[in-house]
XYZ file of C-alpha atoms in Angstrom:
335
model
C -23.283 13.909 13.483
C -26.758 15.399 13.272
C -28.737 16.052 10.089
C -27.917 19.774 9.886
C -24.193 19.103 10.214
C -24.393 16.425 7.514
C -26.172 18.803 5.125
C -23.599 21.520 5.809
C -20.669 19.226 5.086
C -22.310 17.834 1.946
C -23.109 21.343 0.700
C -19.717 22.948 1.390
C -17.181 20.096 1.270
C -18.887 17.123 -0.410
C -15.641 15.553 -1.632
C -14.350 15.158 1.946
C -17.466 13.406 3.267
C -17.629 9.611 3.450
C -20.557 7.496 4.596
C -19.841 4.034 5.987
C -22.167 1.783 7.990
C -24.629 4.632 8.691
C -21.827 6.867 9.980
C -20.761 10.025 8.159
C -17.122 11.062 8.491
C -15.207 14.119 7.273
C -11.807 12.885 6.092
C -9.300 15.560 5.046
C -5.677 14.900 3.997
C -6.733 11.544 2.551
C -6.693 11.392 -1.278
C -8.753 8.686 -2.962
C -6.906 7.231 -5.896
C -10.017 5.565 -7.311
C -11.413 8.999 -8.217
C -8.384 9.936 -10.322
C -8.560 8.966 -14.014
C -6.074 6.328 -15.094
C -4.090 8.713 -17.287
C -3.530 11.138 -14.357
C -2.644 8.588 -11.700
C 1.031 9.006 -12.624
C 0.771 12.500 -11.101
C -0.438 11.034 -7.827
C 2.332 8.408 -7.760
C 4.969 11.064 -8.481
C 3.687 13.213 -5.623
C 3.491 10.172 -3.342
C 7.124 9.230 -4.083
C 8.209 12.810 -3.378
C 6.192 12.767 -0.154
C 7.767 9.501 1.011
C 11.246 10.926 0.419
C 10.316 14.074 2.387
C 8.814 11.949 5.166
C 12.034 9.980 5.489
C 14.044 13.205 5.536
C 11.635 14.678 8.114
C 12.019 11.627 10.344
C 15.802 11.962 10.212
C 15.741 15.744 10.851
C 13.399 15.443 13.838
C 15.474 12.658 15.396
C 18.601 14.756 14.869
C 17.068 17.830 16.521
C 15.718 15.841 19.469
C 19.105 14.217 20.005
C 20.960 17.558 19.871
C 18.590 19.359 22.253
C 18.491 16.436 24.693
C 22.226 15.719 24.842
C 23.531 19.278 24.888
C 20.860 20.973 27.067
C 20.520 23.941 24.716
C 17.302 25.178 26.344
C 15.596 24.532 29.671
C 14.506 21.010 30.588
C 10.789 21.851 30.281
C 11.165 23.280 26.781
C 13.256 20.298 25.746
C 10.628 17.901 27.132
C 7.844 19.640 25.190
C 9.846 19.614 21.962
C 10.810 15.951 22.330
C 7.234 14.883 23.160
C 5.876 16.572 20.032
C 8.806 15.372 17.933
C 8.237 11.748 18.935
C 4.526 12.010 18.189
C 5.191 13.531 14.767
C 7.694 10.744 14.028
C 4.975 8.235 14.933
C 2.495 9.906 12.555
C 5.164 9.845 9.809
C 5.245 6.073 10.105
C 1.441 6.027 10.039
C 1.468 8.100 6.849
C 3.492 5.383 5.130
C 0.774 2.929 6.120
C -1.901 5.314 4.872
C -0.175 5.587 1.484
C -0.122 1.802 1.283
C -3.880 1.771 1.932
C -4.546 4.537 -0.609
C -2.665 2.654 -3.346
C -4.295 -0.688 -2.419
C -0.951 -2.198 -1.463
C -2.837 -3.094 1.728
C -6.505 -4.144 1.435
C -9.086 -1.548 2.473
C -12.840 -1.799 1.964
C -13.626 1.903 2.210
C -11.955 5.260 3.027
C -14.034 5.213 6.210
C -13.067 1.652 7.117
C -10.644 1.111 9.995
C -7.774 1.948 10.338
C -7.887 4.863 7.887
C -10.083 7.180 10.022
C -7.928 6.467 13.070
C -4.768 7.328 11.122
C -6.335 10.585 9.923
C -7.357 11.469 13.483
C -3.792 10.963 14.716
C -2.299 12.934 11.814
C -4.776 15.756 12.323
C -3.997 15.607 16.028
C -0.299 16.130 15.198
C -1.093 19.206 13.065
C -3.322 20.750 15.722
C -0.847 20.017 18.532
C 1.866 21.887 16.598
C -0.464 24.891 16.272
C -1.312 24.748 19.983
C 2.340 24.326 20.952
C 2.978 28.065 20.586
C 0.486 28.716 23.384
C 2.125 26.012 25.499
C 5.561 27.574 25.027
C 4.121 30.973 25.949
C 2.769 29.562 29.236
C 6.083 27.831 29.945
C 8.011 31.075 29.384
C 5.508 32.968 31.557
C 6.139 30.471 34.363
C 9.878 30.806 33.727
C 9.461 34.549 34.266
C 7.447 33.997 37.435
C 9.985 31.521 38.875
C 12.938 33.377 37.384
C 15.021 33.330 40.581
C 15.704 29.582 40.442
C 14.014 28.357 37.258
C 17.269 27.335 35.587
C 18.346 25.389 38.675
C 15.112 23.479 39.342
C 13.482 21.382 36.634
C 9.852 21.616 37.814
C 8.941 18.681 35.580
C 5.233 19.150 36.366
C 5.179 22.197 34.062
C 6.127 20.333 30.881
C 4.052 17.301 31.903
C 0.931 19.411 32.448
C 1.365 21.464 29.274
C 1.999 18.376 27.139
C -1.104 16.710 28.587
C -3.259 19.787 27.920
C -1.999 20.248 24.342
C -2.337 16.581 23.362
C -5.718 16.148 25.031
C -7.068 19.309 23.394
C -5.757 18.290 19.980
C -7.296 14.806 20.351
C -10.724 16.194 21.258
C -10.624 18.758 18.437
C -9.427 16.299 15.790
C -12.079 13.744 16.802
C -14.789 16.392 16.619
C -13.560 17.500 13.197
C -13.541 13.963 11.774
C -17.048 13.240 13.088
C -18.425 16.583 11.898
C -18.880 18.251 15.269
C -16.545 21.059 14.162
C -16.095 22.385 10.647
C -12.459 21.546 9.950
C -11.791 24.236 7.339
C -13.343 27.032 9.382
C -11.507 25.778 12.465
C -8.202 25.964 10.588
C -8.882 29.615 9.807
C -10.188 30.545 13.263
C -7.233 28.964 15.080
C -4.947 31.539 13.456
C -6.304 34.188 15.845
C -4.914 32.607 19.054
C -1.638 31.890 17.246
C -1.209 35.573 16.421
C -2.254 36.470 19.983
C 0.327 34.043 21.385
C 3.120 35.555 19.295
C 2.057 39.081 20.300
C 1.886 38.067 23.986
C 5.263 36.364 23.631
C 6.743 39.625 22.389
C 5.241 41.543 25.315
C 6.651 38.997 27.781
C 10.076 39.275 26.159
C 9.971 43.059 26.433
C 8.951 42.799 30.101
C 12.008 40.635 30.836
C 14.300 42.957 28.902
C 13.047 45.984 30.830
C 13.430 44.148 34.124
C 17.009 43.193 33.241
C 17.790 46.773 32.225
C 16.534 48.066 35.580
C 18.557 45.444 37.429
C 21.727 46.263 35.469
C 21.218 49.936 36.231
C 20.898 49.186 39.928
C 24.047 47.039 39.884
C 26.012 49.776 38.115
C 24.874 52.435 40.610
C 25.410 50.233 43.684
C 28.642 48.273 43.504
C 27.951 46.392 46.736
C 25.016 44.384 45.370
C 24.247 41.056 46.991
C 24.466 37.616 45.441
C 20.696 37.576 44.912
C 20.853 40.425 42.380
C 23.743 38.864 40.457
C 21.980 35.489 40.317
C 18.745 37.129 39.185
C 20.593 38.935 36.424
C 22.021 35.668 35.118
C 18.603 34.012 35.236
C 16.964 36.923 33.398
C 19.703 36.955 30.794
C 19.222 33.235 30.106
C 15.449 33.635 29.913
C 15.734 36.543 27.463
C 18.232 34.655 25.287
C 15.886 31.668 24.998
C 12.838 33.832 24.278
C 14.655 35.795 21.587
C 15.606 32.583 19.801
C 12.084 31.130 20.047
C 10.521 34.398 18.886
C 12.724 34.446 15.783
C 11.823 30.837 14.966
C 8.108 31.662 15.343
C 8.385 34.715 13.093
C 10.249 32.703 10.446
C 7.876 29.733 10.621
C 4.623 31.708 10.543
C 4.878 32.895 6.896
C 5.542 29.307 5.786
C 2.424 28.102 7.619
C 0.356 30.941 6.145
C 1.467 30.013 2.626
C 0.049 26.507 3.166
C -3.427 27.767 4.091
C -4.702 28.732 0.603
C -3.802 25.284 -0.764
C -5.543 23.583 2.164
C -8.758 25.615 2.318
C -9.482 27.152 -1.090
C -9.669 24.057 -3.381
C -12.817 22.580 -1.723
C -14.671 25.854 -2.365
C -13.906 25.885 -6.099
C -14.036 22.148 -6.827
C -17.456 21.176 -5.496
C -18.721 19.498 -8.674
C -18.229 15.769 -8.668
C -16.568 15.736 -12.105
C -13.765 17.926 -10.691
C -13.118 15.883 -7.565
C -10.209 14.048 -9.170
C -8.372 17.402 -9.385
C -9.011 17.917 -5.687
C -7.548 14.483 -4.906
C -4.300 15.458 -6.618
C -4.256 18.781 -4.768
C -4.752 16.945 -1.464
C -1.772 14.706 -2.224
C 0.220 17.793 -3.199
C -0.673 19.315 0.165
C 0.495 16.154 1.924
C 3.785 16.325 0.022
C 4.218 20.001 0.928
C 3.445 19.414 4.605
C 5.960 16.552 4.716
C 8.689 19.019 3.676
C 8.035 21.364 6.624
C 10.188 19.440 9.137
C 13.417 19.786 7.083
C 12.643 23.485 6.579
C 12.061 23.872 10.324
C 15.392 22.129 11.003
C 17.154 24.659 8.785
C 15.466 27.541 10.634
C 16.498 26.134 14.023
C 20.070 25.737 12.766
C 20.092 29.357 11.606
C 18.797 30.691 14.912
C 20.674 28.462 17.394
C 24.420 28.654 16.822
C 24.975 25.625 19.079
C 22.685 23.503 16.887
C 24.368 24.757 13.737
C 27.848 23.977 15.054
C 26.760 20.458 16.022
C 24.992 19.417 12.814
C 26.932 21.381 10.173
C 30.592 21.098 9.146
C 32.963 23.852 10.243
C 33.131 25.319 6.764
C 29.357 25.671 6.612
C 29.296 27.191 10.083
C 31.854 29.808 9.082
C 29.835 30.614 5.972
C 26.532 30.996 7.821
C 28.276 33.152 10.427
C 29.149 35.600 7.648
C 25.875 35.425 5.762
C 23.522 35.417 8.770
C 25.253 37.440 11.501
C 22.003 38.789 12.884
C 20.899 35.299 14.003
C 24.015 34.837 16.134
C 24.275 36.312 19.571
């Protein structure tokens, strides 16, 4: 980190900056209990207990979703591989968060917030957040390739697609998170700027879905006008129909998840602007822990959204009575 970057971080986000052995690090999502007055530490411990419960629930929900999608082949192999890869990595960071809480509360000895392994844990956790944000672009590319290879995409796995996209997303998130921690990129501004490609991905996803729907409509019209269509046209229609069904489900999940992510942004980015004075940093530490607790609850919420959108998932993880109820209350999510 050069001198200008150090001055910028100190001026804008001084509470996040830590200096250790002549190295300056920017450490978000890592509350420092020593800054919180003794009489308010009960608030931190209450939030930490709530977070640990949510983390355990998140771990269970992610394992359940991965098991359902893997065993029952609900979506294409490449989509399943991407979801499982990110799910496993998030489960790993959940376990790391338990270790980080132990370090924050001095249950495990730690010399400094910048002392190993705390920066490495923060890098991996930040990498998980960024990879989830980049995943929408990866899914868009996968669906674009599914459209390009539509004739036999459901029959051939083409494992290189998911392998390449996973490698690109994880490598990009690692480089970005490392740069953020070491001050090469302003983390708060990056979190705001990255919203633009997310919105572009959702908009492009909608255009791609409409393209497939129009192509299927033209094909159905041709089949209706010419009864003696060949096997190629019938197979293509089935492939297009499957592609459209998957894209409709993913688009609904994205549209339901986006408002939840947007609601998290003010709590992540606004407090450092208004709590720059050192005497108010203890309030910021509690807000950071509150953010961690809120983020830990996102996986169970996402599981509920997936169950609402995918009837197969809902029928596998919910009792029959609940399935019948959701079928009446949420008919628009069922095909």
